[in-house]
Structures are given as structure tokens and as C-alpha cells.
mmCIF file of C-alpha atoms in Angstrom:
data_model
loop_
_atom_site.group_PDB
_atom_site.id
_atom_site.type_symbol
_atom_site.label_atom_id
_atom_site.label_comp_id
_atom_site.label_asym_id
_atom_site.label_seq_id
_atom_site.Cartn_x
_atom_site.Cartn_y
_atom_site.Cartn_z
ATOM 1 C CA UNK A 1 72.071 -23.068 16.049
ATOM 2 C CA UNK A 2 69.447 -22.095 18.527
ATOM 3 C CA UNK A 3 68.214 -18.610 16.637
ATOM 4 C CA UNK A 4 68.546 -20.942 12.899
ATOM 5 C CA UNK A 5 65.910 -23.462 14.874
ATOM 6 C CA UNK A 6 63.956 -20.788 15.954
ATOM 7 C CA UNK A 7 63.390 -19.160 12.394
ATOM 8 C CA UNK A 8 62.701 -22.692 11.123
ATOM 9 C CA UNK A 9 60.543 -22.643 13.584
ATOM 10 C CA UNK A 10 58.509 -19.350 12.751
ATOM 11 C CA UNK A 11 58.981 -20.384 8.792
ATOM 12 C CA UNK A 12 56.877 -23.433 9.175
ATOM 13 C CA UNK A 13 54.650 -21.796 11.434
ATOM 14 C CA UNK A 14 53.823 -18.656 8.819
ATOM 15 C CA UNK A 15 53.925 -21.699 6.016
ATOM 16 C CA UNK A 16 51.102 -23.705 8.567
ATOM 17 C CA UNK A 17 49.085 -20.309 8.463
ATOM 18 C CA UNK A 18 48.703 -20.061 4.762
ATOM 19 C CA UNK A 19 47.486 -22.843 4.034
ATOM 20 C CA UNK A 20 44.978 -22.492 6.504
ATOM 21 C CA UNK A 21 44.062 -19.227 4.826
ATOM 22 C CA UNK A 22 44.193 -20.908 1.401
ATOM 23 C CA UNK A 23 41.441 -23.886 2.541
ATOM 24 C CA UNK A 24 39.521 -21.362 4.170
ATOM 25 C CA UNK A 25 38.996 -18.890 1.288
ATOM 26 C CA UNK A 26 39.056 -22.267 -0.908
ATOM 27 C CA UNK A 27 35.538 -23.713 0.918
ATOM 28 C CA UNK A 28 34.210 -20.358 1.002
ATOM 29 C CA UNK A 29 34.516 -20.346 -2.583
ATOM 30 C CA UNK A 30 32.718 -23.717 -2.939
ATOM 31 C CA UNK A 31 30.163 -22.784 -1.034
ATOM 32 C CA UNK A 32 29.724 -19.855 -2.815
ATOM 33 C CA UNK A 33 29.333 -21.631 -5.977
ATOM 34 C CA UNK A 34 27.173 -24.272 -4.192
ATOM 35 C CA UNK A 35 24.658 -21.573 -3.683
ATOM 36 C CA UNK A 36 24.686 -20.319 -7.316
ATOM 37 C CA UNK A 37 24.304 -23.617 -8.515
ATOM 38 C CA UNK A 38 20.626 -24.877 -8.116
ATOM 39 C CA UNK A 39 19.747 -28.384 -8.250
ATOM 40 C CA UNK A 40 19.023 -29.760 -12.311
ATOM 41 C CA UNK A 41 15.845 -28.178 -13.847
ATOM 42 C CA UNK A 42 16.094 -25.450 -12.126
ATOM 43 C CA UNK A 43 18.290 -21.849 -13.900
ATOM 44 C CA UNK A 44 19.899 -19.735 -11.973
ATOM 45 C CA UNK A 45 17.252 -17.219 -10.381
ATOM 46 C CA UNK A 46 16.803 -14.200 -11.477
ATOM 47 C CA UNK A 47 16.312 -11.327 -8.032
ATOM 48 C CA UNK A 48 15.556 -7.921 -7.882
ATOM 49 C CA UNK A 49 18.041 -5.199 -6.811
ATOM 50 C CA UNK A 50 19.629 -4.724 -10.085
ATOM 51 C CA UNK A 51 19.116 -0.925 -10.144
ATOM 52 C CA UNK A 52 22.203 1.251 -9.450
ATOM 53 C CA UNK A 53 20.070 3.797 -6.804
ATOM 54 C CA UNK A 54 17.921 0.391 -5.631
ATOM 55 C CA UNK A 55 14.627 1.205 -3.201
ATOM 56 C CA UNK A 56 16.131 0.490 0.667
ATOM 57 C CA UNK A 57 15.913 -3.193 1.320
ATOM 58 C CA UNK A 58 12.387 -4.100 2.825
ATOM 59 C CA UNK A 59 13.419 -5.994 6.226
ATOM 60 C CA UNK A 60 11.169 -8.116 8.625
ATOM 61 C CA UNK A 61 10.029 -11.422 8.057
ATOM 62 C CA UNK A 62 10.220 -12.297 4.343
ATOM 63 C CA UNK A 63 6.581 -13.362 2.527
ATOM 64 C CA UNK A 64 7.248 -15.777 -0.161
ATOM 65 C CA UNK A 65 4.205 -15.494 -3.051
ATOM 66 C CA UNK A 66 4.362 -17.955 -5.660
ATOM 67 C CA UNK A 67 2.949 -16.986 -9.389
ATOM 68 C CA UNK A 68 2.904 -18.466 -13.094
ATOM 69 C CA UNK A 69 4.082 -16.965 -16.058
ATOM 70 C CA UNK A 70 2.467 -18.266 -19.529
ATOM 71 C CA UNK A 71 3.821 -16.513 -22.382
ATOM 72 C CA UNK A 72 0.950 -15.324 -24.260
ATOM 73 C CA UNK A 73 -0.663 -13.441 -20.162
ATOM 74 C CA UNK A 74 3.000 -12.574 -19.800
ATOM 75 C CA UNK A 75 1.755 -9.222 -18.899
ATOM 76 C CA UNK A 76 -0.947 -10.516 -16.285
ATOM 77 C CA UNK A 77 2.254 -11.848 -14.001
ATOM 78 C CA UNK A 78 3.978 -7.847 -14.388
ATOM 79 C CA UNK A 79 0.498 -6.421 -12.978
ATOM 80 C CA UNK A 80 0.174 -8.810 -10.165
ATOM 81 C CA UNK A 81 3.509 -8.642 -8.907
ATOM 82 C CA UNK A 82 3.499 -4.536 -9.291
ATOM 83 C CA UNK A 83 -0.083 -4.630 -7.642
ATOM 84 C CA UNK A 84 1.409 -6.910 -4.925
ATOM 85 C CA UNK A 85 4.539 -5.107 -3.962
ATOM 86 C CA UNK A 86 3.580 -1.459 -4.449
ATOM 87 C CA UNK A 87 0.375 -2.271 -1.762
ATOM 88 C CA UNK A 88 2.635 -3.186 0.852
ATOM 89 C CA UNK A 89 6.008 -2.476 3.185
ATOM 90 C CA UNK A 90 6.346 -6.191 3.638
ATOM 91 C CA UNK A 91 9.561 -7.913 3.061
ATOM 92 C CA UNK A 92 7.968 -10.037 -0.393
ATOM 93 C CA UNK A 93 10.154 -12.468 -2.113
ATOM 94 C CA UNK A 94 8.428 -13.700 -5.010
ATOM 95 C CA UNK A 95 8.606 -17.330 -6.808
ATOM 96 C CA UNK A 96 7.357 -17.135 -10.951
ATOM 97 C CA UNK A 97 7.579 -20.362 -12.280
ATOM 98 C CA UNK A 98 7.519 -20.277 -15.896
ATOM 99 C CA UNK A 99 8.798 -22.909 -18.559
ATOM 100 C CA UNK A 100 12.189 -22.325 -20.428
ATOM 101 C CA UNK A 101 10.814 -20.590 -23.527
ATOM 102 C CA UNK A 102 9.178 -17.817 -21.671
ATOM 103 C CA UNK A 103 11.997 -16.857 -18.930
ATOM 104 C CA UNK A 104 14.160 -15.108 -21.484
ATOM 105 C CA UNK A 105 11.296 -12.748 -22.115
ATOM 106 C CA UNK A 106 10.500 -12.134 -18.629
ATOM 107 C CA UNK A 107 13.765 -10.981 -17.645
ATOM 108 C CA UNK A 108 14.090 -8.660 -19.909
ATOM 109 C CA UNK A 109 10.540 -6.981 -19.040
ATOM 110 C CA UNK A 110 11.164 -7.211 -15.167
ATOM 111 C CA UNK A 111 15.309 -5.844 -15.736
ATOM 112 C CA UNK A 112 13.729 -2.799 -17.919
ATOM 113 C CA UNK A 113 11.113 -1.336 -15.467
ATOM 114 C CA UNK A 114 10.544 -0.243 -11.574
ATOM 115 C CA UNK A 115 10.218 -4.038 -10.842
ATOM 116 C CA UNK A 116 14.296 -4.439 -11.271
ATOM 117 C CA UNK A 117 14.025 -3.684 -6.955
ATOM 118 C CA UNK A 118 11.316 -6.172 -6.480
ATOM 119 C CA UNK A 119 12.880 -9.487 -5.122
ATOM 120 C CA UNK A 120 11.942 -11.670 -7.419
ATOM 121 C CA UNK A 121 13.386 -15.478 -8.699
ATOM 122 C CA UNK A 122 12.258 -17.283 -11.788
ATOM 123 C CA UNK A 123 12.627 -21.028 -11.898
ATOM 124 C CA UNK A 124 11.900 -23.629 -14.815
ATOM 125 C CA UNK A 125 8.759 -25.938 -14.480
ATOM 126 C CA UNK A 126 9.637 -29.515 -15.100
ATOM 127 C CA UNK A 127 6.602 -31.777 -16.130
ATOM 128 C CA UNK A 128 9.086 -34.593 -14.701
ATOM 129 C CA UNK A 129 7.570 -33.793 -11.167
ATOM 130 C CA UNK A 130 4.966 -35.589 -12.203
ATOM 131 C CA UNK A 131 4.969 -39.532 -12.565
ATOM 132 C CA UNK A 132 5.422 -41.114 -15.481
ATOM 133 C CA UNK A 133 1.292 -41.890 -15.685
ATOM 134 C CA UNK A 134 0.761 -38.589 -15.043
ATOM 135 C CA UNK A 135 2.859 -37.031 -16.952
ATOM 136 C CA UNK A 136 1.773 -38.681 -20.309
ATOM 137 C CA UNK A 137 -1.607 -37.786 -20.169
ATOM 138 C CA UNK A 138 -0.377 -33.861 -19.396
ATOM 139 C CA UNK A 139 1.420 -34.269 -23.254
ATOM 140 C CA UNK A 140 -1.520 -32.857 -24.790
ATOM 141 C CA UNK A 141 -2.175 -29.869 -22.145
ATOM 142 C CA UNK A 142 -1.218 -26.546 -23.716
ATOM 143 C CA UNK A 143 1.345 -24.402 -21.532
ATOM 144 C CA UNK A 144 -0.960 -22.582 -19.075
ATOM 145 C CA UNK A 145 -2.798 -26.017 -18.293
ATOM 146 C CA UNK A 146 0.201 -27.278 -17.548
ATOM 147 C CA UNK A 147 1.710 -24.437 -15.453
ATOM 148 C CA UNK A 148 -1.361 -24.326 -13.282
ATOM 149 C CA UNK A 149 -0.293 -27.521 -11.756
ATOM 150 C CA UNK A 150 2.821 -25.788 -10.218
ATOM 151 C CA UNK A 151 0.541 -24.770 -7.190
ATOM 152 C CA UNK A 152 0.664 -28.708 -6.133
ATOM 153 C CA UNK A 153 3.989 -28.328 -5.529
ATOM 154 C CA UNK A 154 4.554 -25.206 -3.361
ATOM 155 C CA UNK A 155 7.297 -26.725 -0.931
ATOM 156 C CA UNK A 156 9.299 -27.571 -3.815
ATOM 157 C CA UNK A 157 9.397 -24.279 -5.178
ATOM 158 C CA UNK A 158 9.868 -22.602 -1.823
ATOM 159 C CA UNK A 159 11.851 -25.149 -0.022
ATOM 160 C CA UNK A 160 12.808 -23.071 3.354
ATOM 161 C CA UNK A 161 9.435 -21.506 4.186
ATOM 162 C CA UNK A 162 7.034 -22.211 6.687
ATOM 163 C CA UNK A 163 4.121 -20.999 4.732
ATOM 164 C CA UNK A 164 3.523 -19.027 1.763
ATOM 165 C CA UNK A 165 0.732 -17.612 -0.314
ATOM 166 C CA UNK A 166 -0.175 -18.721 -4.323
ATOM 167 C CA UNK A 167 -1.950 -16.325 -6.732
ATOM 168 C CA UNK A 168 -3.343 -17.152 -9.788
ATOM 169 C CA UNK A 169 -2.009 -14.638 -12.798
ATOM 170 C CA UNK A 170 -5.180 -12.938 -13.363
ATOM 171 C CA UNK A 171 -4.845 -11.511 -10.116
ATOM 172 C CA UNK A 172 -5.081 -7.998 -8.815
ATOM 173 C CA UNK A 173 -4.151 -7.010 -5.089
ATOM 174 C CA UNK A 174 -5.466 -3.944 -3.632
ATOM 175 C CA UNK A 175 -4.847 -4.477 -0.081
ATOM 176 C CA UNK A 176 -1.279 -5.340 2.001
ATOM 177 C CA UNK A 177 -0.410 -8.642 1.184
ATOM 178 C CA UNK A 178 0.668 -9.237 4.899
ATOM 179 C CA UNK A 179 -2.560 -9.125 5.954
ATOM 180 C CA UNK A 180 -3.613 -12.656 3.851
ATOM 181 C CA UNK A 181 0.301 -13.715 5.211
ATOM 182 C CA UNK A 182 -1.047 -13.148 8.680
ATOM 183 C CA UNK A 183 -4.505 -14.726 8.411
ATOM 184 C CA UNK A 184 -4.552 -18.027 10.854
ATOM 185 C CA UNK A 185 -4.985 -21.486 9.288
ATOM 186 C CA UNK A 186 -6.764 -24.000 11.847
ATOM 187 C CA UNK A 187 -4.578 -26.829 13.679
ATOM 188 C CA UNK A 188 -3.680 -29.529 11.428
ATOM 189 C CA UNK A 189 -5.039 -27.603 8.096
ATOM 190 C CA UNK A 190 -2.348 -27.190 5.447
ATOM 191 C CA UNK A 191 -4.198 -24.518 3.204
ATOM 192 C CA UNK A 192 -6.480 -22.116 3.220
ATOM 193 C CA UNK A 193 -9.058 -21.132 0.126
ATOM 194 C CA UNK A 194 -11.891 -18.685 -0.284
ATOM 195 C CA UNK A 195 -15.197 -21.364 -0.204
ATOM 196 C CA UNK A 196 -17.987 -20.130 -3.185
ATOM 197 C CA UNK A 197 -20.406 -19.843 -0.705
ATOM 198 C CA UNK A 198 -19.035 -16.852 0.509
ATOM 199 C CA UNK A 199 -18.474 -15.124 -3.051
ATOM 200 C CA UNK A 200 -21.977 -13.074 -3.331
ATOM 201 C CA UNK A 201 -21.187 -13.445 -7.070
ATOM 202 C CA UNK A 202 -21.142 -17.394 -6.688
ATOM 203 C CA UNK A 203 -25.222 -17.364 -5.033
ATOM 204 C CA UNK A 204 -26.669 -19.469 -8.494
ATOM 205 C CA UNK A 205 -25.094 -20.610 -11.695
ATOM 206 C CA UNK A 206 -22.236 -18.303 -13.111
ATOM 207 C CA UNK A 207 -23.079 -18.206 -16.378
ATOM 208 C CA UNK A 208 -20.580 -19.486 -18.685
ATOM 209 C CA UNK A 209 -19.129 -22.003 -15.767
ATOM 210 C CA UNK A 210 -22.183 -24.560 -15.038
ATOM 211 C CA UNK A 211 -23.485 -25.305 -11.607
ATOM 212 C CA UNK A 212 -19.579 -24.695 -9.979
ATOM 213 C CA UNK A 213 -20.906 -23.753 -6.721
ATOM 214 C CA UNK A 214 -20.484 -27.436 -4.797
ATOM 215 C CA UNK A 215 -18.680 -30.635 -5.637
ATOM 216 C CA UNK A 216 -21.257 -31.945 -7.794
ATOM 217 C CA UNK A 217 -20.114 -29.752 -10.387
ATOM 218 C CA UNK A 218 -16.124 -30.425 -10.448
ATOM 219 C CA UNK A 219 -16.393 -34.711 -9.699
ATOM 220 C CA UNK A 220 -18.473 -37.270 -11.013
ATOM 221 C CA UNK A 221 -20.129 -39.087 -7.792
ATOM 222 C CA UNK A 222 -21.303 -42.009 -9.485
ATOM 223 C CA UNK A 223 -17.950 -43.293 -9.102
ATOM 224 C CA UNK A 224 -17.244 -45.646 -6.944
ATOM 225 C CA UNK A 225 -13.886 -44.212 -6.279
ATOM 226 C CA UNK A 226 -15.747 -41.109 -5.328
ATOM 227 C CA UNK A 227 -18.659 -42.902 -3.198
ATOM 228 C CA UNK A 228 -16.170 -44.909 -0.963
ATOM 229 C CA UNK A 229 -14.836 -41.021 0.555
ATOM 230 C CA UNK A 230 -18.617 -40.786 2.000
ATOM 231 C CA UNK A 231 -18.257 -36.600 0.626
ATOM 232 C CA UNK A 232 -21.976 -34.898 0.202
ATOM 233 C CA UNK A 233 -22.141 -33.298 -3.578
ATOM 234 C CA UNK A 234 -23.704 -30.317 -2.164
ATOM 235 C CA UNK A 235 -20.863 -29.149 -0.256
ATOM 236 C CA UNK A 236 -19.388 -25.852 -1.187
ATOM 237 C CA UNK A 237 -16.644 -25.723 -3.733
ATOM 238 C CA UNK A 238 -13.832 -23.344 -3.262
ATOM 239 C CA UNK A 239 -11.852 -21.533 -5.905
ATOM 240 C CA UNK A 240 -7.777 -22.231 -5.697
ATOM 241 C CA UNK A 241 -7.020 -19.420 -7.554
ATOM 242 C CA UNK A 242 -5.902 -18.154 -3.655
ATOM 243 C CA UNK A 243 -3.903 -20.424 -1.197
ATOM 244 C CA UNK A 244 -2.507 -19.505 1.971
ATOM 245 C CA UNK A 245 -0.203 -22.841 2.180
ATOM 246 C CA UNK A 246 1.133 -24.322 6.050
ATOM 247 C CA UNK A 247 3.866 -25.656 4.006
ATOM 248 C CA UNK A 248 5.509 -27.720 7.313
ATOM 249 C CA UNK A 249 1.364 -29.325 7.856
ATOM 250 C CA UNK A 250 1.610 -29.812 3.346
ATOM 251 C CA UNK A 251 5.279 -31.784 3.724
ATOM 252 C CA UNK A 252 3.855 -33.910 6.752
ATOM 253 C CA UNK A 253 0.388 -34.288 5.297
ATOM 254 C CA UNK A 254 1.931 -35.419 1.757
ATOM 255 C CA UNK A 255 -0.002 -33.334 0.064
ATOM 256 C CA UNK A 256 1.697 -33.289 -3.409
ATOM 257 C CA UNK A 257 1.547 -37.149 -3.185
ATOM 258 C CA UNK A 258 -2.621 -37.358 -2.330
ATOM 259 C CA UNK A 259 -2.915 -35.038 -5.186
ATOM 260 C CA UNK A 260 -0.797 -36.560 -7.487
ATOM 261 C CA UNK A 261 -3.057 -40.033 -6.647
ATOM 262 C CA UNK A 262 -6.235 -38.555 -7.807
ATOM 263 C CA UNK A 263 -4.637 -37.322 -10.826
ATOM 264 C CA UNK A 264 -3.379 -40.639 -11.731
ATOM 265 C CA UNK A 265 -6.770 -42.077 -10.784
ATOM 266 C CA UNK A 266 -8.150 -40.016 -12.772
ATOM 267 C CA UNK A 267 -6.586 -40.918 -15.882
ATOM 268 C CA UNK A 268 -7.802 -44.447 -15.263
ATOM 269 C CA UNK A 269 -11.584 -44.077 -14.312
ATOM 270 C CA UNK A 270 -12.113 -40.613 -15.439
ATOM 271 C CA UNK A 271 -13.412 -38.739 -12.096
ATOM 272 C CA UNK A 272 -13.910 -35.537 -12.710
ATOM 273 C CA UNK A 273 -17.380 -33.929 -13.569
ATOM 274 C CA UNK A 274 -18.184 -33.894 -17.369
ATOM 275 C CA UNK A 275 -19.450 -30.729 -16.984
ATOM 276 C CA UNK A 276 -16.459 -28.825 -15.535
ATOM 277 C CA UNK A 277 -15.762 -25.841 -16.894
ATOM 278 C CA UNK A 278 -11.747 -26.197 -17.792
ATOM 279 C CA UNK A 279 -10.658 -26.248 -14.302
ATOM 280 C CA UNK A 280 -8.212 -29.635 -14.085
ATOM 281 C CA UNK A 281 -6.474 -28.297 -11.144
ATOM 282 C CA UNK A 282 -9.632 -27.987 -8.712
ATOM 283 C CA UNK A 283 -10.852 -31.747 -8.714
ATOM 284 C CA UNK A 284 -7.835 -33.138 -7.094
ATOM 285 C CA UNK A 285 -7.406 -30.536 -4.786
ATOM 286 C CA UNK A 286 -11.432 -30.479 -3.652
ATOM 287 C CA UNK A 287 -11.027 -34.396 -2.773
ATOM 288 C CA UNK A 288 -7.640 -33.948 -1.034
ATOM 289 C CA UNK A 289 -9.064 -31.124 0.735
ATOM 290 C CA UNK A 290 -12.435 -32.040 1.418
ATOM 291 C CA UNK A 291 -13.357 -30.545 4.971
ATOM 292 C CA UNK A 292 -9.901 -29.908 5.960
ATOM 293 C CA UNK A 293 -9.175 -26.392 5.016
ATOM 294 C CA UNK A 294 -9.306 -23.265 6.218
ATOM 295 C CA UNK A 295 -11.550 -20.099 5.145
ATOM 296 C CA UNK A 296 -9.964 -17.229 3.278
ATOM 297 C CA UNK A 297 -11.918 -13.618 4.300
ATOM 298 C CA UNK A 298 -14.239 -13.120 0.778
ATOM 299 C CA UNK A 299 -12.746 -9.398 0.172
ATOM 300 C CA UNK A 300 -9.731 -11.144 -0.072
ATOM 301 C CA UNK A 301 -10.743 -13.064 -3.153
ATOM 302 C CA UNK A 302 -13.528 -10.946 -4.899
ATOM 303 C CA UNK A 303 -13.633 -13.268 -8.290
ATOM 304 C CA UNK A 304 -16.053 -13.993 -11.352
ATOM 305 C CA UNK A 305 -14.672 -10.549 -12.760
ATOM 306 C CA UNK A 306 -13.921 -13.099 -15.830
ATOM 307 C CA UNK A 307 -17.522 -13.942 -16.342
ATOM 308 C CA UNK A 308 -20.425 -12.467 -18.551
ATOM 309 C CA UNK A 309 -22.068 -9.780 -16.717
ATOM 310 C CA UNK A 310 -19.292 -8.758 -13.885
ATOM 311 C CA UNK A 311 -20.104 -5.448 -14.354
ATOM 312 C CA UNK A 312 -23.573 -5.613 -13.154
ATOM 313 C CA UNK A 313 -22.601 -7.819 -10.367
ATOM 314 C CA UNK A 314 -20.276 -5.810 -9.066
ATOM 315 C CA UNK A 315 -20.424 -2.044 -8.042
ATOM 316 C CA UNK A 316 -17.168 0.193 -9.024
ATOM 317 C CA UNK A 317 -16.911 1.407 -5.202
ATOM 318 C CA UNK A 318 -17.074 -2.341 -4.209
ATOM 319 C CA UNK A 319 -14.637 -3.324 -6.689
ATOM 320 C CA UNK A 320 -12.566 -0.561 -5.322
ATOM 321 C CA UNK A 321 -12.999 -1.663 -1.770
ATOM 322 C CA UNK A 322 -12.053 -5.244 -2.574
ATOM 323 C CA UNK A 323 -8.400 -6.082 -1.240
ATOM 324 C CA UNK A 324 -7.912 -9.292 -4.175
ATOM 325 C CA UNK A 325 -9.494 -9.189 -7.540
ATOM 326 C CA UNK A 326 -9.685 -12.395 -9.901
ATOM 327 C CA UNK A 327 -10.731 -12.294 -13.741
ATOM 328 C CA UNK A 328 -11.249 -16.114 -13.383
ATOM 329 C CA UNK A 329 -13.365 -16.628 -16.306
ATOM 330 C CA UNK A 330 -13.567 -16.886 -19.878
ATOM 331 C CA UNK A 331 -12.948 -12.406 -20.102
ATOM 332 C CA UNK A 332 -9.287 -11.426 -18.827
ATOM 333 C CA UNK A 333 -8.436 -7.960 -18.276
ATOM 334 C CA UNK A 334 -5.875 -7.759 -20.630
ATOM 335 C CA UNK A 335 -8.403 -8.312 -23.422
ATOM 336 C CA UNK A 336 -11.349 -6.519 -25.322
ATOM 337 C CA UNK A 337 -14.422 -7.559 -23.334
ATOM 338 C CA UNK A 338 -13.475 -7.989 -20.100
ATOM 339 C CA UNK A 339 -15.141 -6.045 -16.711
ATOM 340 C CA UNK A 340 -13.074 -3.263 -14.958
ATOM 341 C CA UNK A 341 -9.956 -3.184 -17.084
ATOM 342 C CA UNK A 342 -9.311 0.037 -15.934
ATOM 343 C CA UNK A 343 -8.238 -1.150 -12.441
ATOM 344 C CA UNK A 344 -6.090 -3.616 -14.229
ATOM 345 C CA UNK A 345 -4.234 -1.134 -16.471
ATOM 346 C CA UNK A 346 -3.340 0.724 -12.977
ATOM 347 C CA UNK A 347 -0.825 -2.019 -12.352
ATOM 348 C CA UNK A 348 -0.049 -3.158 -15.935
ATOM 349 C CA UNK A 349 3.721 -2.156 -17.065
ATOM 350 C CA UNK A 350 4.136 -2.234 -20.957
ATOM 351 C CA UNK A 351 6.317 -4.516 -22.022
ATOM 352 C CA UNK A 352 9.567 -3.110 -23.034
ATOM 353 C CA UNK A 353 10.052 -5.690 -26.418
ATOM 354 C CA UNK A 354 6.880 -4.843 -27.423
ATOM 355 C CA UNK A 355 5.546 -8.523 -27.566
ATOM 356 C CA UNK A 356 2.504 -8.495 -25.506
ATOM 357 C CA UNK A 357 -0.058 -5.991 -25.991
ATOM 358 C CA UNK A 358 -3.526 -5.644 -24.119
ATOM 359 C CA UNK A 359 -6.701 -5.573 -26.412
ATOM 360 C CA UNK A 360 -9.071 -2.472 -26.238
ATOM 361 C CA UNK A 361 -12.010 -1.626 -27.578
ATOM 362 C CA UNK A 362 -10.952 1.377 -28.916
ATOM 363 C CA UNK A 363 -7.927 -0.304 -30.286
ATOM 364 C CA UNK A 364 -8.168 0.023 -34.595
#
């Protein structure tokens, strides 16, 4: 009786044991497809590392750069992100927003070339960010308008970072990215942009832009809206084509919400500058960020390249020198009359479908 008790014993026991190891492997499971599961408006992202004989993983402290992808610059995203990541050892993640019509196409160009070992996660824009005010009058922005906006909401996109960078498409990087990553932001400033007093380019009107040098030329200061902040029109603009985001001072500061308010307030008094140059993103982030930013080192945003006469402006060894160029501008580099295309094509990857095609003038 004693040796039956003890195998009922050691039965129960070794029954006990399974189902531990059964709830275990059970929650690891869930967990597992927790992770893969991203929260609604949001696919599952797309990362690098998909080649069988992948690059060795980059270690260190991971740099999270967030971009846009509109389909018809598809190819201005590629060159960025190749320009990025082949200038640096740094451990870059990168965050491409795009909305659902283009992601398709992007994953196909990114799974087909070298960039298959960059780290790299695409994510849906959702115009339901925005409030309902908001997001009405955005109905009648076309898809790049609309995708420039993401920028406003860079702890959203990167949830778990302590800072990040943003980079406009047009957007060519010459220099190692950690160095911008490692530039110091002031205490209490959330963001840092390049200010257009500093661009050599930006000393007088840039033709084709107006008089988008101060604030007098992005927000209308006859408002009384405007007058009540006390802000002198003369002060120098910056260009947001280039953040270095705090993202723990932009969560504390509410930043997304104080720019979300001027873009509702907008829609109601109409308080941007009526001679702004197509820039809807800049207004609300000059008033949230009037005087409370930090300074971004000029050869780190060289920009203007977009505008008539860039190639009398600038010097090919100074272009060369430059660690961040920007096409901002009505010329992109991608197309027929643009300044310094050749720099661009450097980074530019053909895309693989065949869809998008740069424009040159020798093209028939």
C-alpha cells in the first residue's frame, strides 16, 4: 500500500508539472502573438533582415528616424534611407509612415534590393489622429499634404524612444546620422530645427517662396489670435524639414495637442500668412515653438536645393561637404530641372516594378 501511495504520489506530481509546462509555453505564445499584433490602424511592420547571408546586426544604442512615403516620390524615401544607413555604423531603426495604398509597393522595392538588411517598419497613417474639426478640413489635402502632418505625431509612431530624428523625403544625408542623434537639445526644449537665418541660401527672398525668412511670412499678425502671443514678425523662421525630437519633453509638453489647437484655430479664423508658399505644416509648429527650440548645426540642413537658381548658390565642393541636403522647393531631384541630381542618383535604387522613374533631361 505504501509503494501504490507513493507512485500516486509521483503520478500527480509529473501530472502537476505538465501543466505547468503547458501554461507556460501557452502565455509565451500569447505574448508572442501580442507582439505581432499592433494596435488597429496600424499593419504588421515590415523589418529588415530578410536576406539569407544578412549584413552582421548593427549593435549599440538604436537611432529611430522617422520618414514619409507618398506614392508618386516613392523613390525619394529609397534614397534617403540608403543615404542614411550606408553613411553610418549606427544601430538605425527606421519608421516610414505611408498610407495603405502605397505600402504594398514599398515592400516589394525595399524586399528586392540591399535595403532587405536595413531595419526598417512601415506603419499606416490614419487621418483619425486628427479631431474631427481637423480632420474635415484635411478631406481636400492630396496624399503628401496629408502625410506631412505625420511629423506632429512622432511619439505615436515611435512609442518607446526617448528621442528621435524626422527627415523630410527629399532628403539626402552625407554625414553619420549619429552625429545629428548626438547633438544636445537645451533643458526643457522638445525639438530642435535648423533657424533660416543660418541657411546662407535663406539671406533675402528665395525666389519662388516669398519673404519665408521670419514669421511674417508663414502667419497673418493682424490676428488677434496671433497678437495676444506678444511674438515679433521679424523673428527667424526655421525649416521643419529636420527635427531632432526630446520625445519624453514632446509627451510632457503636449505637443501634438498645442499643435493640433492651432490647426483647428486655424480652420476657424484663418491664421496663416496668405502668402505662404504651400507649407501647412510650418505655421502651427512656428507658434508652438516660438522661442523654445533648439538650433540644428546649418551643414546639417543645407536646403533651397529645390529652388530656381541652386546651382549658382551653391558650389559642387560645398554641396559635397554638406552632411544633409534638402530639395525643399518647387525642383526635386528626381525630376528634369532640378540642381545636383547627380548626388541624388548616388543613393537612388531603381525600383524593381518599374513604377517610378526619375525624369532627365536627356530622357527622349
Amino acid at each position: 500500500m505504501t509503494l501504490r501511495k507513493v507512485n500516486v504520489v509521483i503520478l500527480l506530481l509529473v501530472g502537476v508539472a505538465f501543466l505547468i509546462i503547458v501554461q507556460r509555453n501557452l502565455l509565451k505564445l500569447s505574448d508572442l502573438l501580442h507582439k505581432e499584433s499592433p494596435d488597429s490602424g496600424v499593419i504588421l511592420p515590415f523589418e529588415g533582415e530578410l536576406s539569407p547571408d544578412p549584413e552582421p546586426r548593427r549593435k549599440g544604442e538604436e537611432i529611430p528616424v522617422l520618414l514619409t512615403a507618398a506614392e508618386d516620390r516613392l523613390g525619394a524615401v529609397v534614397a534617403a534611407i540608403n543615404s542614411v544607413y550606408h553613411n553610418t555604423k549606427a544601430n538605425v531603426v527606421f519608421t516610414v509612415v505611408a498610407l495603405n495604398g502605397t505600402v504594398d509597393h514599398l515592400k516589394e522595392w525595399l524586399s528586392k534590393t540591399k535595403l532587405k538588411k536595413v531595419k526598417i517598419k512601415i506603419l499606416v497613417f490614419e487621418p483619425a489622429l486628427f479631431s474631427s474639426t481637423i480632420s474635415k478640413d484635411l478631406q481636400t489635402l492630396g496624399t503628401l499634404n496629408l502625410l506631412t502632418f505625420a511629423r506632429f505625431y512622432l511619439p505615436v509612431y515611435i512609442p518607446e524612444a526617448e528621442k528621435a530624428i524626422y527627415l523630410d523625403d527629399d532628403i539626402i544625408v552625407q554625414g553619420d546620422i549619429k552625429e545629428l542623434y548626438d547633438a544636445n537639445l537645451k533643458p526643457g526644449h522638445a525639438a530642435a530645427f535648423s533657424d533660416d537665418c543660418d541657411s546662407g541660401a535663406a539671406k533675402g527672398i528665395i525666389r519662388g517662396a516669398g519673404n519665408q525668412n521670419n514669421y511674417i511670412g508663414f502667419v497673418d499678425f493682424k490676428k488677434d489670435s496671433i497678437k495676444k502671443l506678444g511674438m515679433r514678425a521679424n523673428t527667424c523662421s526655421f525649416n521643419p524639414g529636420v527635427i531632432i525630437a526630446n520625445l519624453t519633453e514632446w509627451k510632457n509638453q503636449n505637443i501634438s495637442q498645442q499643435l493640433e489647437h492651432w490647426m483647428e484655430l486655424n480652420t476657424r479664423e484663418e491664421l496663416y500668412s496668405k502668402t505662404l508658399a504651400g507649407s501647412i505644416t510650418t505655421p502651427p509648429l512656428l507658434l508652438v515653438f516660438y522661442k523654445r527650440h533648439s538650433s540644428i548645426d546649418p551643414l546639417w540642413h543645407v536646403r533651397h536645393l529645390g529652388t530656381t537658381g541652386a546651382g549658382n548658390r551653391y558650389s559642387p565642393r560645398f554641396v559635397r561637404a554638406a552632411k544633409l541636403l534638402h530639395w525643399n522647393g518647387h525642383y526635386k531631384p528626381w525630376g528634369r530641372l532640378s540642381s545636383f541630381t547627380d548626388v541624388w542618383d548616388k543613393w537612388f535604387i531603381p525600383d524593381p516594378t518599374g513604377k517610378f522613374q526619375p525624369v532627365r533631361r536627356h530622357t527622349d
